[in-house]
């Protein structure tokens, strides 16, 4: 096992307080960088280190057509002198805008697949790796969202960054909330809390699938990371705390109410939230505080830290939704 990494992100990211009836703070992981902004870069610092240790020349990964993770991988590859090959799911004609525009600018090889084909994307990526091997190249496959035992280390480190901030600023966060899309961000924060015995509430809000699905996925990948670190604890689905009910019409699809909430929130906070991830999850935070605050806090005095995981570029691909 190796806890080494390369440096790709601007860390630590700032934390700011918002004006709501509850004490809500935002950790600006949308400011980890420009081209490489968002949460995926924290995972890639560890994953790309592992790829380089294995002397890889190509990073293969996957996601939706507007995947932030695929874009961050394309930029990381360019930065480290490697190539990237992205498998992106799209059933319609591809419009080169938002993240996929950046993928193209950063020189990624892009294979567009249907959502049906995407169900077997792990096999497609393994086949591509073999093809590269035949050409004498060494490709490295990064799973969806870089949410595996190595990628999770990025948010384990973030948890410790939050503890350092608390010490410096004399503040205590009772609850940490993040968006759940493939589970690695939540898994890392959960592990940090577990290993530091910090006893914070770590809460995820899923923007695809169901809470049950992610409790299974996250307990598995969190256990994998603990084993990788030489710890034997078995994380169970009951350890994982996910608030369901904010997926709406499905992954990367918006309702009018979600779009209206996003527009209001941008004006109120002067922070740009994205329609696919943080906009939905932050709406989940505000709605839950209104309807069932005990789910998030013990009292109104508690401090809530929302992790802004980025997603800036997808807003440009969805400009029509906002007009
Ligand atoms: C990928 C992503 C998430 C979800 O993080 P996971 O670790 O995949 O659960 C949240 N917000 C944004 C903007 C993302 O790109």
mmCIF file of C-alpha atoms and ligand atoms in Angstrom:
data_model
loop_
_atom_site.group_PDB
_atom_site.id
_atom_site.type_symbol
_atom_site.label_atom_id
_atom_site.label_comp_id
_atom_site.label_asym_id
_atom_site.label_seq_id
_atom_site.Cartn_x
_atom_site.Cartn_y
_atom_site.Cartn_z
ATOM 1 C CA UNK A 1 0.000 0.000 0.000
ATOM 2 C CA UNK A 2 1.095 3.530 -0.651
ATOM 3 C CA UNK A 3 -0.264 6.800 0.694
ATOM 4 C CA UNK A 4 1.913 8.793 -1.689
ATOM 5 C CA UNK A 5 0.400 11.130 -4.243
ATOM 6 C CA UNK A 6 1.243 13.693 -6.895
ATOM 7 C CA UNK A 7 0.223 17.326 -6.524
ATOM 8 C CA UNK A 8 -2.553 18.403 -8.882
ATOM 9 C CA UNK A 9 -4.916 20.443 -6.677
ATOM 10 C CA UNK A 10 -4.735 23.814 -4.918
ATOM 11 C CA UNK A 11 -5.101 22.785 -1.282
ATOM 12 C CA UNK A 12 -6.379 23.466 1.294
ATOM 13 C CA UNK A 13 -9.594 24.840 -0.198
ATOM 14 C CA UNK A 14 -11.314 27.760 1.569
ATOM 15 C CA UNK A 15 -14.416 27.501 3.783
ATOM 16 C CA UNK A 16 -17.047 30.229 3.907
ATOM 17 C CA UNK A 17 -20.210 30.805 5.929
ATOM 18 C CA UNK A 18 -23.569 31.396 4.249
ATOM 19 C CA UNK A 19 -26.523 33.456 5.517
ATOM 20 C CA UNK A 20 -29.249 30.993 6.414
ATOM 21 C CA UNK A 21 -31.278 30.377 9.599
ATOM 22 C CA UNK A 22 -28.949 27.460 10.273
ATOM 23 C CA UNK A 23 -25.145 27.670 10.444
ATOM 24 C CA UNK A 24 -24.227 26.429 6.992
ATOM 25 C CA UNK A 25 -20.639 26.601 5.787
ATOM 26 C CA UNK A 26 -19.355 25.621 2.350
ATOM 27 C CA UNK A 27 -15.981 24.032 1.668
ATOM 28 C CA UNK A 28 -15.066 25.265 -1.794
ATOM 29 C CA UNK A 29 -13.730 22.148 -3.499
ATOM 30 C CA UNK A 30 -15.006 23.773 -6.683
ATOM 31 C CA UNK A 31 -11.824 25.849 -6.226
ATOM 32 C CA UNK A 32 -9.296 22.995 -6.299
ATOM 33 C CA UNK A 33 -8.186 24.370 -9.671
ATOM 34 C CA UNK A 34 -9.466 25.802 -12.928
ATOM 35 C CA UNK A 35 -9.241 23.198 -15.707
ATOM 36 C CA UNK A 36 -9.085 20.457 -13.101
ATOM 37 C CA UNK A 37 -11.601 21.954 -10.634
ATOM 38 C CA UNK A 38 -13.898 19.885 -8.437
ATOM 39 C CA UNK A 39 -13.670 16.816 -6.232
ATOM 40 C CA UNK A 40 -12.198 14.327 -8.710
ATOM 41 C CA UNK A 41 -8.758 15.941 -8.672
ATOM 42 C CA UNK A 42 -8.328 14.997 -5.000
ATOM 43 C CA UNK A 43 -8.883 11.342 -5.883
ATOM 44 C CA UNK A 44 -6.725 11.609 -9.002
ATOM 45 C CA UNK A 45 -3.746 12.829 -6.955
ATOM 46 C CA UNK A 46 -3.584 9.313 -5.508
ATOM 47 C CA UNK A 47 -4.835 7.326 -8.502
ATOM 48 C CA UNK A 48 -2.544 8.983 -11.069
ATOM 49 C CA UNK A 49 0.390 8.517 -8.685
ATOM 50 C CA UNK A 50 -0.405 4.802 -8.728
ATOM 51 C CA UNK A 51 -0.641 4.847 -12.552
ATOM 52 C CA UNK A 52 2.757 6.565 -12.811
ATOM 53 C CA UNK A 53 4.282 4.131 -10.322
ATOM 54 C CA UNK A 54 3.167 1.400 -12.756
ATOM 55 C CA UNK A 55 4.793 3.331 -15.623
ATOM 56 C CA UNK A 56 1.486 3.812 -17.478
ATOM 57 C CA UNK A 57 1.293 6.030 -20.526
ATOM 58 C CA UNK A 58 -2.510 6.156 -20.962
ATOM 59 C CA UNK A 59 -5.334 6.721 -18.478
ATOM 60 C CA UNK A 60 -8.614 5.046 -19.458
ATOM 61 C CA UNK A 61 -11.814 6.062 -17.684
ATOM 62 C CA UNK A 62 -15.564 6.547 -18.187
ATOM 63 C CA UNK A 63 -18.615 8.620 -17.319
ATOM 64 C CA UNK A 64 -21.607 10.436 -18.743
ATOM 65 C CA UNK A 65 -21.021 12.701 -21.749
ATOM 66 C CA UNK A 66 -20.649 15.717 -19.390
ATOM 67 C CA UNK A 67 -18.577 13.787 -16.831
ATOM 68 C CA UNK A 68 -16.515 16.058 -14.583
ATOM 69 C CA UNK A 69 -14.387 13.074 -13.655
ATOM 70 C CA UNK A 70 -13.546 12.261 -17.288
ATOM 71 C CA UNK A 71 -12.586 15.910 -17.886
ATOM 72 C CA UNK A 72 -10.403 16.013 -14.768
ATOM 73 C CA UNK A 73 -8.722 12.776 -15.895
ATOM 74 C CA UNK A 74 -8.040 14.220 -19.372
ATOM 75 C CA UNK A 75 -6.435 17.307 -17.814
ATOM 76 C CA UNK A 76 -4.413 15.274 -15.290
ATOM 77 C CA UNK A 77 -3.115 13.029 -18.080
ATOM 78 C CA UNK A 78 -2.026 16.049 -20.140
ATOM 79 C CA UNK A 79 -0.374 17.609 -17.117
ATOM 80 C CA UNK A 80 1.623 14.456 -16.360
ATOM 81 C CA UNK A 81 2.649 13.838 -19.989
ATOM 82 C CA UNK A 82 0.248 10.935 -20.500
ATOM 83 C CA UNK A 83 -2.630 10.300 -22.909
ATOM 84 C CA UNK A 84 -6.259 9.731 -21.955
ATOM 85 C CA UNK A 85 -9.042 7.603 -23.444
ATOM 86 C CA UNK A 86 -12.592 8.334 -22.249
ATOM 87 C CA UNK A 87 -15.699 6.163 -22.662
ATOM 88 C CA UNK A 88 -18.628 8.575 -22.476
ATOM 89 C CA UNK A 89 -22.312 7.608 -22.443
ATOM 90 C CA UNK A 90 -24.672 9.517 -24.726
ATOM 91 C CA UNK A 91 -27.739 8.347 -26.681
ATOM 92 C CA UNK A 92 -28.044 11.515 -28.746
ATOM 93 C CA UNK A 93 -25.762 13.357 -31.104
ATOM 94 C CA UNK A 94 -22.834 14.790 -29.138
ATOM 95 C CA UNK A 95 -22.665 18.572 -28.858
ATOM 96 C CA UNK A 96 -19.087 19.645 -28.164
ATOM 97 C CA UNK A 97 -19.634 21.961 -25.220
ATOM 98 C CA UNK A 98 -19.050 22.051 -21.461
ATOM 99 C CA UNK A 99 -16.817 19.248 -20.174
ATOM 100 C CA UNK A 100 -16.659 17.363 -23.463
ATOM 101 C CA UNK A 101 -15.318 20.494 -25.159
ATOM 102 C CA UNK A 102 -12.494 20.539 -22.613
ATOM 103 C CA UNK A 103 -11.891 16.789 -23.115
ATOM 104 C CA UNK A 104 -11.360 17.555 -26.796
ATOM 105 C CA UNK A 105 -9.116 20.568 -26.161
ATOM 106 C CA UNK A 106 -6.959 18.507 -23.798
ATOM 107 C CA UNK A 107 -6.461 15.884 -26.479
ATOM 108 C CA UNK A 108 -8.446 12.990 -25.046
ATOM 109 C CA UNK A 109 -9.413 10.074 -27.264
ATOM 110 C CA UNK A 110 -13.192 9.822 -26.875
ATOM 111 C CA UNK A 111 -15.346 6.759 -27.500
ATOM 112 C CA UNK A 112 -19.052 7.606 -27.294
ATOM 113 C CA UNK A 113 -21.212 4.645 -26.246
ATOM 114 C CA UNK A 114 -24.967 4.276 -25.703
ATOM 115 C CA UNK A 115 -26.283 4.022 -22.143
ATOM 116 C CA UNK A 116 -27.032 0.365 -22.881
ATOM 117 C CA UNK A 117 -23.410 -0.278 -23.899
ATOM 118 C CA UNK A 118 -22.270 1.698 -20.868
ATOM 119 C CA UNK A 119 -23.682 -1.024 -18.598
ATOM 120 C CA UNK A 120 -20.658 -3.095 -19.714
ATOM 121 C CA UNK A 121 -18.199 -0.208 -19.664
ATOM 122 C CA UNK A 122 -15.728 -2.001 -17.376
ATOM 123 C CA UNK A 123 -15.325 -4.719 -20.004
ATOM 124 C CA UNK A 124 -14.983 -2.101 -22.761
ATOM 125 C CA UNK A 125 -12.219 -0.373 -20.801
ATOM 126 C CA UNK A 126 -10.399 -3.677 -20.180
ATOM 127 C CA UNK A 127 -10.607 -4.505 -23.908
ATOM 128 C CA UNK A 128 -9.155 -1.087 -24.777
ATOM 129 C CA UNK A 129 -6.329 -1.670 -22.288
ATOM 130 C CA UNK A 130 -5.493 -4.974 -24.026
ATOM 131 C CA UNK A 131 -5.530 -3.264 -27.430
ATOM 132 C CA UNK A 132 -3.042 -0.675 -26.165
ATOM 133 C CA UNK A 133 -0.888 -3.460 -24.745
ATOM 134 C CA UNK A 134 -0.720 -5.048 -28.212
ATOM 135 C CA UNK A 135 0.723 -1.721 -29.412
ATOM 136 C CA UNK A 136 3.341 -1.904 -26.664
ATOM 137 C CA UNK A 137 1.609 0.717 -24.491
ATOM 138 C CA UNK A 138 0.801 0.500 -20.807
ATOM 139 C CA UNK A 139 -2.754 1.683 -20.079
ATOM 140 C CA UNK A 140 -4.255 2.170 -16.610
ATOM 141 C CA UNK A 141 -7.998 1.825 -16.034
ATOM 142 C CA UNK A 142 -9.628 4.220 -13.551
ATOM 143 C CA UNK A 143 -13.155 3.144 -12.509
ATOM 144 C CA UNK A 144 -16.241 5.409 -12.595
ATOM 145 C CA UNK A 145 -15.585 8.551 -10.527
ATOM 146 C CA UNK A 146 -12.192 7.160 -9.371
ATOM 147 C CA UNK A 147 -14.174 5.737 -6.449
ATOM 148 C CA UNK A 148 -11.987 2.829 -5.436
ATOM 149 C CA UNK A 149 -9.712 2.014 -2.503
ATOM 150 C CA UNK A 150 -7.015 4.387 -3.774
ATOM 151 C CA UNK A 151 -9.219 7.275 -4.958
ATOM 152 C CA UNK A 152 -11.026 7.292 -1.599
ATOM 153 C CA UNK A 153 -7.776 8.434 0.040
ATOM 154 C CA UNK A 154 -8.388 11.886 -1.486
ATOM 155 C CA UNK A 155 -11.369 12.530 0.776
ATOM 156 C CA UNK A 156 -9.813 10.813 3.761
ATOM 157 C CA UNK A 157 -7.155 13.519 3.401
ATOM 158 C CA UNK A 158 -9.897 16.172 3.028
ATOM 159 C CA UNK A 159 -11.378 15.105 6.350
ATOM 160 C CA UNK A 160 -8.014 15.725 8.016
ATOM 161 C CA UNK A 161 -7.782 19.076 6.218
ATOM 162 C CA UNK A 162 -11.142 19.959 7.842
ATOM 163 C CA UNK A 163 -9.818 18.938 11.296
ATOM 164 C CA UNK A 164 -6.779 21.197 10.769
ATOM 165 C CA UNK A 165 -9.085 24.081 9.828
ATOM 166 C CA UNK A 166 -11.158 23.526 12.980
ATOM 167 C CA UNK A 167 -8.008 23.717 15.131
ATOM 168 C CA UNK A 168 -6.715 26.858 13.399
ATOM 169 C CA UNK A 169 -10.063 28.682 13.459
ATOM 170 C CA UNK A 170 -11.434 27.422 16.787
ATOM 171 C CA UNK A 171 -14.608 26.133 15.168
ATOM 172 C CA UNK A 172 -16.309 22.733 15.306
ATOM 173 C CA UNK A 173 -18.362 21.216 12.481
ATOM 174 C CA UNK A 174 -21.042 18.842 13.773
ATOM 175 C CA UNK A 175 -22.287 17.630 10.410
ATOM 176 C CA UNK A 176 -20.524 17.223 7.066
ATOM 177 C CA UNK A 177 -22.704 16.806 3.974
ATOM 178 C CA UNK A 178 -21.613 15.796 0.485
ATOM 179 C CA UNK A 179 -23.203 14.827 -2.823
ATOM 180 C CA UNK A 180 -23.095 11.117 -3.686
ATOM 181 C CA UNK A 181 -22.593 10.190 -7.345
ATOM 182 C CA UNK A 182 -20.249 7.195 -7.280
ATOM 183 C CA UNK A 183 -19.565 7.141 -3.531
ATOM 184 C CA UNK A 184 -15.845 7.881 -3.180
ATOM 185 C CA UNK A 185 -16.206 11.353 -1.700
ATOM 186 C CA UNK A 186 -18.552 10.066 0.994
ATOM 187 C CA UNK A 187 -16.397 6.970 1.596
ATOM 188 C CA UNK A 188 -13.262 9.058 2.156
ATOM 189 C CA UNK A 189 -14.983 11.467 4.554
ATOM 190 C CA UNK A 190 -16.538 8.558 6.445
ATOM 191 C CA UNK A 191 -13.133 6.872 6.760
ATOM 192 C CA UNK A 192 -11.495 10.068 7.980
ATOM 193 C CA UNK A 193 -14.170 10.434 10.648
ATOM 194 C CA UNK A 194 -13.847 6.782 11.645
ATOM 195 C CA UNK A 195 -10.037 6.743 11.832
ATOM 196 C CA UNK A 196 -9.825 10.074 13.720
ATOM 197 C CA UNK A 197 -12.697 9.016 16.060
ATOM 198 C CA UNK A 198 -14.116 12.488 15.431
ATOM 199 C CA UNK A 199 -17.785 11.476 15.909
ATOM 200 C CA UNK A 200 -19.188 13.865 13.353
ATOM 201 C CA UNK A 201 -22.335 13.159 11.376
ATOM 202 C CA UNK A 202 -21.266 12.333 7.823
ATOM 203 C CA UNK A 203 -24.276 12.603 5.530
ATOM 204 C CA UNK A 204 -24.561 11.958 1.811
ATOM 205 C CA UNK A 205 -27.310 13.039 -0.557
ATOM 206 C CA UNK A 206 -27.610 10.809 -3.610
ATOM 207 C CA UNK A 207 -28.259 12.329 -7.034
ATOM 208 C CA UNK A 208 -28.729 8.996 -8.844
ATOM 209 C CA UNK A 209 -29.719 5.431 -7.887
ATOM 210 C CA UNK A 210 -31.074 4.956 -4.313
ATOM 211 C CA UNK A 211 -29.802 5.251 -0.749
ATOM 212 C CA UNK A 212 -29.892 1.429 -0.414
ATOM 213 C CA UNK A 213 -27.716 1.045 -3.517
ATOM 214 C CA UNK A 214 -25.104 3.499 -2.235
ATOM 215 C CA UNK A 215 -25.055 2.056 1.297
ATOM 216 C CA UNK A 216 -23.930 -1.228 -0.302
ATOM 217 C CA UNK A 217 -21.428 0.379 -2.695
ATOM 218 C CA UNK A 218 -19.896 2.716 -0.120
ATOM 219 C CA UNK A 219 -19.568 0.120 2.637
ATOM 220 C CA UNK A 220 -17.713 -2.118 0.156
ATOM 221 C CA UNK A 221 -15.277 0.511 -1.153
ATOM 222 C CA UNK A 222 -14.696 1.920 2.353
ATOM 223 C CA UNK A 223 -13.836 -1.578 3.621
ATOM 224 C CA UNK A 224 -11.471 -2.013 0.635
ATOM 225 C CA UNK A 225 -9.672 1.214 1.584
ATOM 226 C CA UNK A 226 -9.356 0.119 5.225
ATOM 227 C CA UNK A 227 -7.821 -3.183 4.092
ATOM 228 C CA UNK A 228 -5.487 -1.257 1.774
ATOM 229 C CA UNK A 229 -4.412 0.764 4.834
ATOM 230 C CA UNK A 230 -3.947 -2.421 6.871
ATOM 231 C CA UNK A 231 -7.072 -1.975 9.045
ATOM 232 C CA UNK A 232 -9.454 -4.874 9.466
ATOM 233 C CA UNK A 233 -12.814 -3.185 10.264
ATOM 234 C CA UNK A 234 -15.738 -4.291 8.088
ATOM 235 C CA UNK A 235 -17.889 -1.282 7.164
ATOM 236 C CA UNK A 236 -21.582 -2.267 6.914
ATOM 237 C CA UNK A 237 -24.418 -0.576 4.989
ATOM 238 C CA UNK A 238 -25.921 0.506 8.347
ATOM 239 C CA UNK A 239 -22.789 2.609 9.028
ATOM 240 C CA UNK A 240 -23.571 4.757 5.972
ATOM 241 C CA UNK A 241 -25.991 7.696 6.325
ATOM 242 C CA UNK A 242 -27.641 8.767 3.065
ATOM 243 C CA UNK A 243 -30.650 11.059 2.632
ATOM 244 C CA UNK A 244 -32.701 9.883 -0.353
ATOM 245 C CA UNK A 245 -35.421 11.799 -2.176
ATOM 246 C CA UNK A 246 -33.527 14.418 -4.191
ATOM 247 C CA UNK A 247 -32.674 12.481 -7.364
ATOM 248 C CA UNK A 248 -35.680 14.018 -9.130
ATOM 249 C CA UNK A 249 -36.095 12.839 -12.734
ATOM 250 C CA UNK A 250 -32.793 10.951 -12.656
ATOM 251 C CA UNK A 251 -29.059 11.417 -13.198
ATOM 252 C CA UNK A 252 -28.240 14.680 -14.998
ATOM 253 C CA UNK A 253 -31.955 15.467 -15.541
ATOM 254 C CA UNK A 254 -33.548 18.495 -13.891
ATOM 255 C CA UNK A 255 -37.041 19.483 -12.764
ATOM 256 C CA UNK A 256 -38.252 23.077 -13.013
ATOM 257 C CA UNK A 257 -38.307 23.280 -9.218
ATOM 258 C CA UNK A 258 -34.628 22.234 -9.035
ATOM 259 C CA UNK A 259 -33.636 24.804 -11.654
ATOM 260 C CA UNK A 260 -35.583 27.550 -9.851
ATOM 261 C CA UNK A 261 -33.910 26.573 -6.557
ATOM 262 C CA UNK A 262 -30.500 26.744 -8.217
ATOM 263 C CA UNK A 263 -31.150 30.193 -9.671
ATOM 264 C CA UNK A 264 -32.357 31.537 -6.303
ATOM 265 C CA UNK A 265 -29.420 29.970 -4.452
ATOM 266 C CA UNK A 266 -26.849 31.424 -6.827
ATOM 267 C CA UNK A 267 -28.297 34.900 -6.232
ATOM 268 C CA UNK A 268 -28.526 34.412 -2.475
ATOM 269 C CA UNK A 269 -25.038 32.963 -1.926
ATOM 270 C CA UNK A 270 -23.002 34.326 -4.859
ATOM 271 C CA UNK A 271 -21.738 30.749 -5.290
ATOM 272 C CA UNK A 272 -22.276 28.823 -8.506
ATOM 273 C CA UNK A 273 -23.899 25.450 -7.884
ATOM 274 C CA UNK A 274 -24.261 22.915 -10.708
ATOM 275 C CA UNK A 275 -27.534 21.322 -11.848
ATOM 276 C CA UNK A 276 -26.304 17.679 -11.836
ATOM 277 C CA UNK A 277 -24.724 17.328 -8.377
ATOM 278 C CA UNK A 278 -24.332 20.172 -5.907
ATOM 279 C CA UNK A 279 -27.543 21.993 -6.861
ATOM 280 C CA UNK A 280 -29.625 18.895 -6.129
ATOM 281 C CA UNK A 281 -27.757 18.027 -2.939
ATOM 282 C CA UNK A 282 -27.786 21.550 -1.544
ATOM 283 C CA UNK A 283 -31.533 21.675 -2.212
ATOM 284 C CA UNK A 284 -31.694 18.456 -0.206
ATOM 285 C CA UNK A 285 -29.915 20.174 2.699
ATOM 286 C CA UNK A 286 -32.259 23.184 2.725
ATOM 287 C CA UNK A 287 -35.421 21.094 2.270
ATOM 288 C CA UNK A 288 -34.389 18.690 5.033
ATOM 289 C CA UNK A 289 -33.591 21.568 7.405
ATOM 290 C CA UNK A 290 -37.117 22.885 6.776
ATOM 291 C CA UNK A 291 -38.974 19.587 7.082
ATOM 292 C CA UNK A 292 -36.904 17.346 9.348
ATOM 293 C CA UNK A 293 -33.863 19.192 10.793
ATOM 294 C CA UNK A 294 -33.041 16.384 13.284
ATOM 295 C CA UNK A 295 -31.949 14.340 10.278
ATOM 296 C CA UNK A 296 -28.999 16.757 9.889
ATOM 297 C CA UNK A 297 -28.430 18.525 13.226
ATOM 298 C CA UNK A 298 -29.198 18.109 16.937
ATOM 299 C CA UNK A 299 -29.880 21.824 17.442
ATOM 300 C CA UNK A 300 -30.007 25.060 15.484
ATOM 301 C CA UNK A 301 -26.602 25.962 16.955
ATOM 302 C CA UNK A 302 -24.876 23.062 15.192
ATOM 303 C CA UNK A 303 -22.459 23.838 12.380
ATOM 304 C CA UNK A 304 -23.044 22.142 9.032
ATOM 305 C CA UNK A 305 -20.262 21.913 6.452
ATOM 306 C CA UNK A 306 -21.428 21.320 2.873
ATOM 307 C CA UNK A 307 -18.702 20.136 0.487
ATOM 308 C CA UNK A 308 -19.026 21.972 -2.833
ATOM 309 C CA UNK A 309 -17.692 19.260 -5.133
ATOM 310 C CA UNK A 310 -17.588 21.419 -8.282
ATOM 311 C CA UNK A 311 -19.263 20.682 -11.615
ATOM 312 C CA UNK A 312 -18.960 24.195 -12.999
ATOM 313 C CA UNK A 313 -18.588 23.284 -16.683
ATOM 314 C CA UNK A 314 -21.770 21.216 -16.989
ATOM 315 C CA UNK A 315 -23.770 24.403 -16.462
ATOM 316 C CA UNK A 316 -22.631 25.611 -19.895
ATOM 317 C CA UNK A 317 -23.867 22.414 -21.506
ATOM 318 C CA UNK A 318 -27.279 23.009 -19.932
ATOM 319 C CA UNK A 319 -27.618 26.694 -20.723
ATOM 320 C CA UNK A 320 -30.990 26.111 -22.476
ATOM 321 C CA UNK A 321 -32.492 24.881 -19.190
ATOM 322 C CA UNK A 322 -31.814 28.265 -17.593
ATOM 323 C CA UNK A 323 -33.218 30.600 -20.209
HETATM 324 C C1 LIG B 1 -18.479 13.193 -9.252
HETATM 325 C C2 LIG B 1 -19.103 14.351 -8.607
HETATM 326 C C3 LIG B 1 -19.759 14.234 -7.363
HETATM 327 C C4 LIG B 1 -19.945 12.913 -6.673
HETATM 328 O O1 LIG B 1 -18.816 12.453 -6.025
HETATM 329 P P1 LIG B 1 -18.596 10.873 -5.861
HETATM 330 O O2 LIG B 1 -17.322 10.761 -5.146
HETATM 331 O O3 LIG B 1 -18.564 10.325 -7.253
HETATM 332 O O4 LIG B 1 -19.772 10.339 -5.104
HETATM 333 C C5 LIG B 1 -20.288 15.359 -6.779
HETATM 334 N N1 LIG B 1 -20.197 16.571 -7.379
HETATM 335 C C6 LIG B 1 -19.589 16.729 -8.576
HETATM 336 C C7 LIG B 1 -19.572 18.071 -9.183
HETATM 337 C C8 LIG B 1 -19.023 15.623 -9.226
HETATM 338 O O5 LIG B 1 -18.431 15.793 -10.414
#
